[in-house]
Amino acid sequence: MKTIYLDMNIYADYMDSSRPSHNELKEKIDNLKKEYTFLYSPAHMEEIARIHRSQDNENQAIDNITKKMMIISELTNNHEALPSYESIIIRQEHPKECLKRVLKDYELTLFVEKLNAPTEIKKDLNNKFKEKYNINSSQIGNIEAENFLTNNSIKNIFNIYLKELNENIKDWNYIKNSHREIEETISILFAFLDDIGYNKGSDRQIVSNIHDNTHAIYATVADVFVTADEKFYKRVKAIYSYLGVPTKIYLKNEFIREDNKWKK
């Protein structure tokens, strides 16, 4: 079974006819449905659950959530990427069942969001980290994503970073059969990219960034991962390339134009 994992921003573009490139994207995805299985994950349901917070009108929020779940259910045929005691697995489950679990644990999600919220202390520590290693965020942004974590200068800083954390990074073949290992490894790599300032989102995007990281973890089970966020794309590409994750990642417009060579 060949699989495609769409970032939430791609689902949003697919659902909303007023968004840029909607028609081209919808045509592309609808054509690929004949040969590919599209996936959703708990990360999508966590983002949908945020509608409760963003809309004052309860009935309007419920209608909005129901419509999104119906579209995701139809597009994915209820195929879900989710964690097991071992690896990330794919199974069929209606999104509403996943959403029920997400809402049940929603206080924990809110706690994680607050825990990761920017503070003056965190900003100060981040600035000291950059000063310590003489990091210029604008200069490192010019390093190609797929070579970023193997760049000699970055690699030296990363090795020191891991030593200070008393951590080590294992390659994909070692961690691929353990959801816990995948989650911990990718989280460490995202934390390093945050600290070093590589294509980091703004403070206002902190909640989205948390869900982005989770999408990057679940997407490792797919053959193809598509996002509309260029900064996130570069960060995921850097991590996947470094670990040897075989999932191919595309930006939206690149995906629309792609002649599907990855079918072969």
PDB file of C-alpha atoms in Angstrom:
ATOM      1  CA  MET A   1       0.000   0.000   0.000  1.00  0.00           C
ATOM      2  CA  LYS A   2       1.522   3.317  -1.149  1.00  0.00           C
ATOM      3  CA  THR A   3       0.690   6.161   1.226  1.00  0.00           C
ATOM      4  CA  ILE A   4       0.631   9.975   1.290  1.00  0.00           C
ATOM      5  CA  TYR A   5       0.528  12.064   4.465  1.00  0.00           C
ATOM      6  CA  LEU A   6      -0.764  15.625   4.067  1.00  0.00           C
ATOM      7  CA  ASP A   7       0.110  18.421   6.484  1.00  0.00           C
ATOM      8  CA  MET A   8      -2.949  20.175   7.946  1.00  0.00           C
ATOM      9  CA  ASN A   9      -2.331  23.220   5.750  1.00  0.00           C
ATOM     10  CA  ILE A  10      -2.707  20.985   2.680  1.00  0.00           C
ATOM     11  CA  TYR A  11      -5.987  19.584   3.979  1.00  0.00           C
ATOM     12  CA  ALA A  12      -7.116  23.190   4.535  1.00  0.00           C
ATOM     13  CA  ASP A  13      -6.236  24.117   0.943  1.00  0.00           C
ATOM     14  CA  TYR A  14      -8.019  21.004  -0.334  1.00  0.00           C
ATOM     15  CA  MET A  15     -11.179  21.843   1.638  1.00  0.00           C
ATOM     16  CA  ASP A  16     -11.426  25.577   0.908  1.00  0.00           C
ATOM     17  CA  SER A  17     -12.104  26.602  -2.699  1.00  0.00           C
ATOM     18  CA  SER A  18     -11.064  30.204  -1.947  1.00  0.00           C
ATOM     19  CA  ARG A  19      -7.472  29.265  -1.072  1.00  0.00           C
ATOM     20  CA  PRO A  20      -4.554  29.561  -3.533  1.00  0.00           C
ATOM     21  CA  SER A  21      -4.049  26.624  -5.909  1.00  0.00           C
ATOM     22  CA  HIS A  22      -7.170  24.870  -4.563  1.00  0.00           C
ATOM     23  CA  ASN A  23      -8.371  23.607  -7.951  1.00  0.00           C
ATOM     24  CA  GLU A  24      -4.973  22.292  -9.026  1.00  0.00           C
ATOM     25  CA  LEU A  25      -4.360  20.677  -5.645  1.00  0.00           C
ATOM     26  CA  LYS A  26      -7.792  19.056  -5.497  1.00  0.00           C
ATOM     27  CA  GLU A  27      -7.426  17.667  -9.012  1.00  0.00           C
ATOM     28  CA  LYS A  28      -3.992  16.274  -8.169  1.00  0.00           C
ATOM     29  CA  ILE A  29      -5.126  14.629  -4.945  1.00  0.00           C
ATOM     30  CA  ASP A  30      -8.348  13.250  -6.403  1.00  0.00           C
ATOM     31  CA  ASN A  31      -6.394  11.664  -9.250  1.00  0.00           C
ATOM     32  CA  LEU A  32      -3.875  10.113  -6.850  1.00  0.00           C
ATOM     33  CA  LYS A  33      -6.656   8.621  -4.715  1.00  0.00           C
ATOM     34  CA  LYS A  34      -6.973   5.921  -7.365  1.00  0.00           C
ATOM     35  CA  GLU A  35      -3.483   4.613  -6.618  1.00  0.00           C
ATOM     36  CA  TYR A  36      -2.505   5.986  -3.207  1.00  0.00           C
ATOM     37  CA  THR A  37      -3.897   5.778   0.311  1.00  0.00           C
ATOM     38  CA  PHE A  38      -4.050   9.131   2.093  1.00  0.00           C
ATOM     39  CA  LEU A  39      -3.506   9.229   5.848  1.00  0.00           C
ATOM     40  CA  TYR A  40      -4.606  11.304   8.785  1.00  0.00           C
ATOM     41  CA  SER A  41      -3.257  11.159  12.357  1.00  0.00           C
ATOM     42  CA  PRO A  42      -4.034  12.330  15.911  1.00  0.00           C
ATOM     43  CA  ALA A  43      -2.046  15.467  15.051  1.00  0.00           C
ATOM     44  CA  HIS A  44      -4.742  16.475  12.549  1.00  0.00           C
ATOM     45  CA  MET A  45      -7.447  15.909  15.150  1.00  0.00           C
ATOM     46  CA  GLU A  46      -5.519  18.021  17.681  1.00  0.00           C
ATOM     47  CA  GLU A  47      -5.495  20.889  15.204  1.00  0.00           C
ATOM     48  CA  ILE A  48      -9.204  20.431  14.478  1.00  0.00           C
ATOM     49  CA  ALA A  49      -9.895  20.436  18.232  1.00  0.00           C
ATOM     50  CA  ARG A  50      -8.405  23.937  18.371  1.00  0.00           C
ATOM     51  CA  ILE A  51     -11.524  25.143  16.528  1.00  0.00           C
ATOM     52  CA  HIS A  52     -13.319  24.878  19.876  1.00  0.00           C
ATOM     53  CA  ARG A  53     -11.010  27.553  21.242  1.00  0.00           C
ATOM     54  CA  SER A  54     -11.003  29.779  18.183  1.00  0.00           C
ATOM     55  CA  GLN A  55     -14.787  30.053  17.731  1.00  0.00           C
ATOM     56  CA  ASP A  56     -17.159  31.518  20.307  1.00  0.00           C
ATOM     57  CA  ASN A  57     -20.244  30.016  18.675  1.00  0.00           C
ATOM     58  CA  GLU A  58     -20.468  26.382  19.844  1.00  0.00           C
ATOM     59  CA  ASN A  59     -22.875  25.295  17.091  1.00  0.00           C
ATOM     60  CA  GLN A  60     -20.726  26.895  14.416  1.00  0.00           C
ATOM     61  CA  ALA A  61     -17.644  25.176  15.833  1.00  0.00           C
ATOM     62  CA  ILE A  62     -19.373  21.776  15.802  1.00  0.00           C
ATOM     63  CA  ASP A  63     -20.536  22.280  12.200  1.00  0.00           C
ATOM     64  CA  ASN A  64     -17.022  23.286  11.157  1.00  0.00           C
ATOM     65  CA  ILE A  65     -15.437  20.298  12.888  1.00  0.00           C
ATOM     66  CA  THR A  66     -18.008  17.882  11.435  1.00  0.00           C
ATOM     67  CA  LYS A  67     -17.418  19.133   7.871  1.00  0.00           C
ATOM     68  CA  LYS A  68     -13.632  18.816   8.218  1.00  0.00           C
ATOM     69  CA  MET A  69     -13.897  15.312   9.663  1.00  0.00           C
ATOM     70  CA  MET A  70     -16.255  14.206   6.860  1.00  0.00           C
ATOM     71  CA  ILE A  71     -13.807  15.411   4.195  1.00  0.00           C
ATOM     72  CA  ILE A  72     -10.824  13.797   5.916  1.00  0.00           C
ATOM     73  CA  SER A  73     -12.785  10.573   6.377  1.00  0.00           C
ATOM     74  CA  GLU A  74     -13.749  10.473   2.699  1.00  0.00           C
ATOM     75  CA  LEU A  75     -10.281  11.368   1.413  1.00  0.00           C
ATOM     76  CA  THR A  76      -8.403   8.904   3.620  1.00  0.00           C
ATOM     77  CA  ASN A  77     -11.065   6.184   3.684  1.00  0.00           C
ATOM     78  CA  ASN A  78     -10.450   6.386   7.447  1.00  0.00           C
ATOM     79  CA  HIS A  79      -6.801   5.297   7.189  1.00  0.00           C
ATOM     80  CA  GLU A  80      -4.998   6.613  10.245  1.00  0.00           C
ATOM     81  CA  ALA A  81      -1.338   6.741  11.276  1.00  0.00           C
ATOM     82  CA  LEU A  82      -1.111   6.277  15.015  1.00  0.00           C
ATOM     83  CA  PRO A  83       1.304   5.060  17.663  1.00  0.00           C
ATOM     84  CA  SER A  84       1.339   1.528  18.986  1.00  0.00           C
ATOM     85  CA  TYR A  85       3.424  -0.032  21.736  1.00  0.00           C
ATOM     86  CA  GLU A  86       5.991  -0.697  19.041  1.00  0.00           C
ATOM     87  CA  SER A  87       6.058   1.202  15.750  1.00  0.00           C
ATOM     88  CA  ILE A  88       3.780   3.762  14.115  1.00  0.00           C
ATOM     89  CA  ILE A  89       1.017   1.732  12.469  1.00  0.00           C
ATOM     90  CA  ILE A  90      -1.747   2.317   9.925  1.00  0.00           C
ATOM     91  CA  ARG A  91      -5.289   1.193  10.658  1.00  0.00           C
ATOM     92  CA  GLN A  92      -8.809   2.150   9.630  1.00  0.00           C
ATOM     93  CA  GLU A  93     -10.746   4.213  12.144  1.00  0.00           C
ATOM     94  CA  HIS A  94     -13.213   7.032  11.624  1.00  0.00           C
ATOM     95  CA  PRO A  95     -11.662  10.410  12.560  1.00  0.00           C
ATOM     96  CA  LYS A  96     -14.453  11.052  15.083  1.00  0.00           C
ATOM     97  CA  GLU A  97     -13.134   8.172  17.226  1.00  0.00           C
ATOM     98  CA  CYS A  98      -9.658   9.650  17.171  1.00  0.00           C
ATOM     99  CA  LEU A  99     -11.086  13.092  17.969  1.00  0.00           C
ATOM    100  CA  LYS A 100     -12.884  11.664  21.013  1.00  0.00           C
ATOM    101  CA  ARG A 101      -9.542  10.500  22.443  1.00  0.00           C
ATOM    102  CA  VAL A 102      -7.913  13.832  21.622  1.00  0.00           C
ATOM    103  CA  LEU A 103     -10.675  15.773  23.392  1.00  0.00           C
ATOM    104  CA  LYS A 104     -10.473  13.434  26.369  1.00  0.00           C
ATOM    105  CA  ASP A 105      -6.774  14.279  26.787  1.00  0.00           C
ATOM    106  CA  TYR A 106      -7.119  17.887  25.636  1.00  0.00           C
ATOM    107  CA  GLU A 107      -6.026  19.351  28.972  1.00  0.00           C
ATOM    108  CA  LEU A 108      -2.696  17.592  28.474  1.00  0.00           C
ATOM    109  CA  THR A 109      -2.383  19.107  24.986  1.00  0.00           C
ATOM    110  CA  LEU A 110      -3.036  22.575  26.416  1.00  0.00           C
ATOM    111  CA  PHE A 111      -0.427  21.936  29.122  1.00  0.00           C
ATOM    112  CA  VAL A 112       2.190  20.969  26.491  1.00  0.00           C
ATOM    113  CA  GLU A 113       1.370  24.107  24.496  1.00  0.00           C
ATOM    114  CA  LYS A 114       1.836  26.271  27.597  1.00  0.00           C
ATOM    115  CA  LEU A 115       5.032  24.437  28.500  1.00  0.00           C
ATOM    116  CA  ASN A 116       6.466  25.202  25.065  1.00  0.00           C
ATOM    117  CA  ALA A 117       5.282  28.803  24.978  1.00  0.00           C
ATOM    118  CA  PRO A 118       8.075  31.375  24.579  1.00  0.00           C
ATOM    119  CA  THR A 119       9.292  33.113  27.725  1.00  0.00           C
ATOM    120  CA  GLU A 120      11.957  35.735  28.358  1.00  0.00           C
ATOM    121  CA  ILE A 121      14.077  33.076  30.116  1.00  0.00           C
ATOM    122  CA  LYS A 122      13.888  30.777  27.088  1.00  0.00           C
ATOM    123  CA  LYS A 123      14.749  33.637  24.732  1.00  0.00           C
ATOM    124  CA  ASP A 124      17.730  34.569  26.906  1.00  0.00           C
ATOM    125  CA  LEU A 125      18.980  30.972  26.970  1.00  0.00           C
ATOM    126  CA  ASN A 126      18.544  30.743  23.208  1.00  0.00           C
ATOM    127  CA  ASN A 127      20.559  33.935  22.667  1.00  0.00           C
ATOM    128  CA  LYS A 128      23.312  32.663  24.967  1.00  0.00           C
ATOM    129  CA  PHE A 129      23.396  29.389  23.020  1.00  0.00           C
ATOM    130  CA  LYS A 130      23.902  31.289  19.756  1.00  0.00           C
ATOM    131  CA  GLU A 131      26.572  33.505  21.302  1.00  0.00           C
ATOM    132  CA  LYS A 132      28.390  30.498  22.776  1.00  0.00           C
ATOM    133  CA  TYR A 133      28.752  28.859  19.370  1.00  0.00           C
ATOM    134  CA  ASN A 134      28.946  32.075  17.326  1.00  0.00           C
ATOM    135  CA  ILE A 135      25.825  31.204  15.360  1.00  0.00           C
ATOM    136  CA  ASN A 136      24.479  33.562  12.715  1.00  0.00           C
ATOM    137  CA  SER A 137      20.925  32.394  11.941  1.00  0.00           C
ATOM    138  CA  SER A 138      20.785  34.224   8.599  1.00  0.00           C
ATOM    139  CA  GLN A 139      24.013  32.595   7.411  1.00  0.00           C
ATOM    140  CA  ILE A 140      23.094  29.048   8.421  1.00  0.00           C
ATOM    141  CA  GLY A 141      19.784  29.530   6.613  1.00  0.00           C
ATOM    142  CA  ASN A 142      21.756  29.383   3.353  1.00  0.00           C
ATOM    143  CA  ILE A 143      22.887  25.791   3.951  1.00  0.00           C
ATOM    144  CA  GLU A 144      20.913  23.291   1.863  1.00  0.00           C
ATOM    145  CA  ALA A 145      18.391  21.465   4.037  1.00  0.00           C
ATOM    146  CA  GLU A 146      19.441  17.945   3.076  1.00  0.00           C
ATOM    147  CA  ASN A 147      23.055  18.758   3.999  1.00  0.00           C
ATOM    148  CA  PHE A 148      22.366  20.905   7.054  1.00  0.00           C
ATOM    149  CA  LEU A 149      22.982  18.443   9.889  1.00  0.00           C
ATOM    150  CA  THR A 150      25.984  16.893   8.124  1.00  0.00           C
ATOM    151  CA  ASN A 151      27.610  20.285   7.491  1.00  0.00           C
ATOM    152  CA  ASN A 152      30.950  20.168   9.365  1.00  0.00           C
ATOM    153  CA  SER A 153      30.365  23.333  11.405  1.00  0.00           C
ATOM    154  CA  ILE A 154      26.801  22.378  12.338  1.00  0.00           C
ATOM    155  CA  LYS A 155      27.771  18.769  13.026  1.00  0.00           C
ATOM    156  CA  ASN A 156      30.479  19.862  15.491  1.00  0.00           C
ATOM    157  CA  ILE A 157      27.995  22.061  17.382  1.00  0.00           C
ATOM    158  CA  PHE A 158      25.399  19.276  17.330  1.00  0.00           C
ATOM    159  CA  ASN A 159      27.844  16.731  18.776  1.00  0.00           C
ATOM    160  CA  ILE A 160      28.643  19.072  21.668  1.00  0.00           C
ATOM    161  CA  TYR A 161      24.901  19.742  22.105  1.00  0.00           C
ATOM    162  CA  LEU A 162      24.189  16.006  22.383  1.00  0.00           C
ATOM    163  CA  LYS A 163      27.078  15.481  24.806  1.00  0.00           C
ATOM    164  CA  GLU A 164      25.749  18.208  27.098  1.00  0.00           C
ATOM    165  CA  LEU A 165      22.311  16.565  27.026  1.00  0.00           C
ATOM    166  CA  ASN A 166      23.865  13.123  27.519  1.00  0.00           C
ATOM    167  CA  GLU A 167      21.990  11.970  24.407  1.00  0.00           C
ATOM    168  CA  ASN A 168      22.956  10.183  21.227  1.00  0.00           C
ATOM    169  CA  ILE A 169      21.196   9.870  17.896  1.00  0.00           C
ATOM    170  CA  LYS A 170      20.698   6.514  16.226  1.00  0.00           C
ATOM    171  CA  ASP A 171      19.941   6.159  12.527  1.00  0.00           C
ATOM    172  CA  TRP A 172      16.593   5.278  10.980  1.00  0.00           C
ATOM    173  CA  ASN A 173      17.203   1.542  10.646  1.00  0.00           C
ATOM    174  CA  TYR A 174      17.694   1.334  14.411  1.00  0.00           C
ATOM    175  CA  ILE A 175      14.690   3.444  15.500  1.00  0.00           C
ATOM    176  CA  LYS A 176      12.107   2.788  12.761  1.00  0.00           C
ATOM    177  CA  ASN A 177      10.320  -0.011  14.625  1.00  0.00           C
ATOM    178  CA  SER A 178       9.816   1.987  17.827  1.00  0.00           C
ATOM    179  CA  HIS A 179       7.365   4.892  18.019  1.00  0.00           C
ATOM    180  CA  ARG A 180       9.000   6.046  21.268  1.00  0.00           C
ATOM    181  CA  GLU A 181      12.466   6.105  19.672  1.00  0.00           C
ATOM    182  CA  ILE A 182      11.168   7.940  16.595  1.00  0.00           C
ATOM    183  CA  GLU A 183       9.365  10.524  18.731  1.00  0.00           C
ATOM    184  CA  GLU A 184      12.313  11.129  21.070  1.00  0.00           C
ATOM    185  CA  THR A 185      14.863  11.307  18.252  1.00  0.00           C
ATOM    186  CA  ILE A 186      12.881  13.697  16.055  1.00  0.00           C
ATOM    187  CA  SER A 187      12.008  15.841  19.087  1.00  0.00           C
ATOM    188  CA  ILE A 188      15.698  16.220  19.977  1.00  0.00           C
ATOM    189  CA  LEU A 189      16.512  17.197  16.396  1.00  0.00           C
ATOM    190  CA  PHE A 190      13.705  19.785  16.268  1.00  0.00           C
ATOM    191  CA  ALA A 191      14.865  21.195  19.622  1.00  0.00           C
ATOM    192  CA  PHE A 192      18.381  21.603  18.230  1.00  0.00           C
ATOM    193  CA  LEU A 193      17.081  23.314  15.083  1.00  0.00           C
ATOM    194  CA  ASP A 194      15.065  25.644  17.344  1.00  0.00           C
ATOM    195  CA  ASP A 195      18.087  26.471  19.500  1.00  0.00           C
ATOM    196  CA  ILE A 196      20.315  27.080  16.522  1.00  0.00           C
ATOM    197  CA  GLY A 197      17.603  29.152  14.813  1.00  0.00           C
ATOM    198  CA  TYR A 198      17.318  27.140  11.600  1.00  0.00           C
ATOM    199  CA  ASN A 199      14.140  28.219   9.763  1.00  0.00           C
ATOM    200  CA  LYS A 200      12.422  28.665  13.104  1.00  0.00           C
ATOM    201  CA  GLY A 201       8.830  29.913  13.128  1.00  0.00           C
ATOM    202  CA  SER A 202       7.820  33.072  14.978  1.00  0.00           C
ATOM    203  CA  ASP A 203       6.718  33.095  18.617  1.00  0.00           C
ATOM    204  CA  ARG A 204       3.157  33.522  17.361  1.00  0.00           C
ATOM    205  CA  GLN A 205       3.458  30.176  15.584  1.00  0.00           C
ATOM    206  CA  ILE A 206       4.524  28.261  18.699  1.00  0.00           C
ATOM    207  CA  VAL A 207       1.308  26.191  18.884  1.00  0.00           C
ATOM    208  CA  SER A 208       1.518  25.342  15.170  1.00  0.00           C
ATOM    209  CA  ASN A 209       5.172  24.421  15.631  1.00  0.00           C
ATOM    210  CA  ILE A 210       4.266  21.842  18.295  1.00  0.00           C
ATOM    211  CA  HIS A 211       1.772  20.171  15.952  1.00  0.00           C
ATOM    212  CA  ASP A 212       4.265  20.435  13.070  1.00  0.00           C
ATOM    213  CA  ASN A 213       6.729  18.323  15.031  1.00  0.00           C
ATOM    214  CA  THR A 214       4.047  15.697  15.642  1.00  0.00           C
ATOM    215  CA  HIS A 215       3.112  15.640  11.948  1.00  0.00           C
ATOM    216  CA  ALA A 216       6.785  15.052  11.088  1.00  0.00           C
ATOM    217  CA  ILE A 217       6.813  12.050  13.430  1.00  0.00           C
ATOM    218  CA  TYR A 218       3.630  10.430  12.061  1.00  0.00           C
ATOM    219  CA  ALA A 219       4.587  11.165   8.444  1.00  0.00           C
ATOM    220  CA  THR A 220       7.591   8.829   8.711  1.00  0.00           C
ATOM    221  CA  VAL A 221       5.170   5.935   8.159  1.00  0.00           C
ATOM    222  CA  ALA A 222       4.181   7.306   4.723  1.00  0.00           C
ATOM    223  CA  ASP A 223       5.871   7.173   1.339  1.00  0.00           C
ATOM    224  CA  VAL A 224       5.195  10.876   0.667  1.00  0.00           C
ATOM    225  CA  PHE A 225       4.703  13.893   2.957  1.00  0.00           C
ATOM    226  CA  VAL A 226       3.327  17.198   1.610  1.00  0.00           C
ATOM    227  CA  THR A 227       3.303  20.617   3.320  1.00  0.00           C
ATOM    228  CA  ALA A 228       2.678  24.227   2.298  1.00  0.00           C
ATOM    229  CA  ASP A 229       5.050  25.634   4.953  1.00  0.00           C
ATOM    230  CA  GLU A 230       8.492  26.275   3.437  1.00  0.00           C
ATOM    231  CA  LYS A 231      10.312  26.687   6.764  1.00  0.00           C
ATOM    232  CA  PHE A 232       8.803  23.492   8.122  1.00  0.00           C
ATOM    233  CA  TYR A 233       9.642  21.737   4.845  1.00  0.00           C
ATOM    234  CA  LYS A 234      13.326  22.645   5.218  1.00  0.00           C
ATOM    235  CA  ARG A 235      13.428  21.561   8.862  1.00  0.00           C
ATOM    236  CA  VAL A 236      11.809  18.195   8.108  1.00  0.00           C
ATOM    237  CA  LYS A 237      14.036  17.671   5.091  1.00  0.00           C
ATOM    238  CA  ALA A 238      17.113  18.327   7.241  1.00  0.00           C
ATOM    239  CA  ILE A 239      15.936  15.798   9.845  1.00  0.00           C
ATOM    240  CA  TYR A 240      14.773  13.103   7.421  1.00  0.00           C
ATOM    241  CA  SER A 241      17.984  13.378   5.386  1.00  0.00           C
ATOM    242  CA  TYR A 242      20.156  13.153   8.491  1.00  0.00           C
ATOM    243  CA  LEU A 243      18.362  10.103   9.886  1.00  0.00           C
ATOM    244  CA  GLY A 244      17.841   8.367   6.556  1.00  0.00           C
ATOM    245  CA  VAL A 245      14.018   8.429   6.706  1.00  0.00           C
ATOM    246  CA  PRO A 246      12.875   7.225   3.242  1.00  0.00           C
ATOM    247  CA  THR A 247       9.710   9.388   3.189  1.00  0.00           C
ATOM    248  CA  LYS A 248       9.850  11.884   0.317  1.00  0.00           C
ATOM    249  CA  ILE A 249       8.807  15.412   1.315  1.00  0.00           C
ATOM    250  CA  TYR A 250       7.301  17.989  -1.060  1.00  0.00           C
ATOM    251  CA  LEU A 251       6.147  21.575  -0.900  1.00  0.00           C
ATOM    252  CA  LYS A 252       2.596  22.050  -2.183  1.00  0.00           C
ATOM    253  CA  ASN A 253       3.449  23.593  -5.561  1.00  0.00           C
ATOM    254  CA  GLU A 254       6.240  21.081  -6.113  1.00  0.00           C
ATOM    255  CA  PHE A 255       3.782  18.270  -5.341  1.00  0.00           C
ATOM    256  CA  ILE A 256       1.207  19.665  -7.792  1.00  0.00           C
ATOM    257  CA  ARG A 257       3.799  19.860 -10.584  1.00  0.00           C
ATOM    258  CA  GLU A 258       5.469  16.525  -9.761  1.00  0.00           C
ATOM    259  CA  ASP A 259       4.999  13.845 -12.426  1.00  0.00           C
ATOM    260  CA  ASN A 260       4.775  11.211  -9.701  1.00  0.00           C
ATOM    261  CA  LYS A 261       8.197   9.657 -10.260  1.00  0.00           C
ATOM    262  CA  TRP A 262       7.874   8.313  -6.733  1.00  0.00           C
ATOM    263  CA  LYS A 263       5.286   5.873  -8.048  1.00  0.00           C
ATOM    264  CA  LYS A 264       8.056   3.811  -9.566  1.00  0.00           C
TER     265      LYS A 264
END
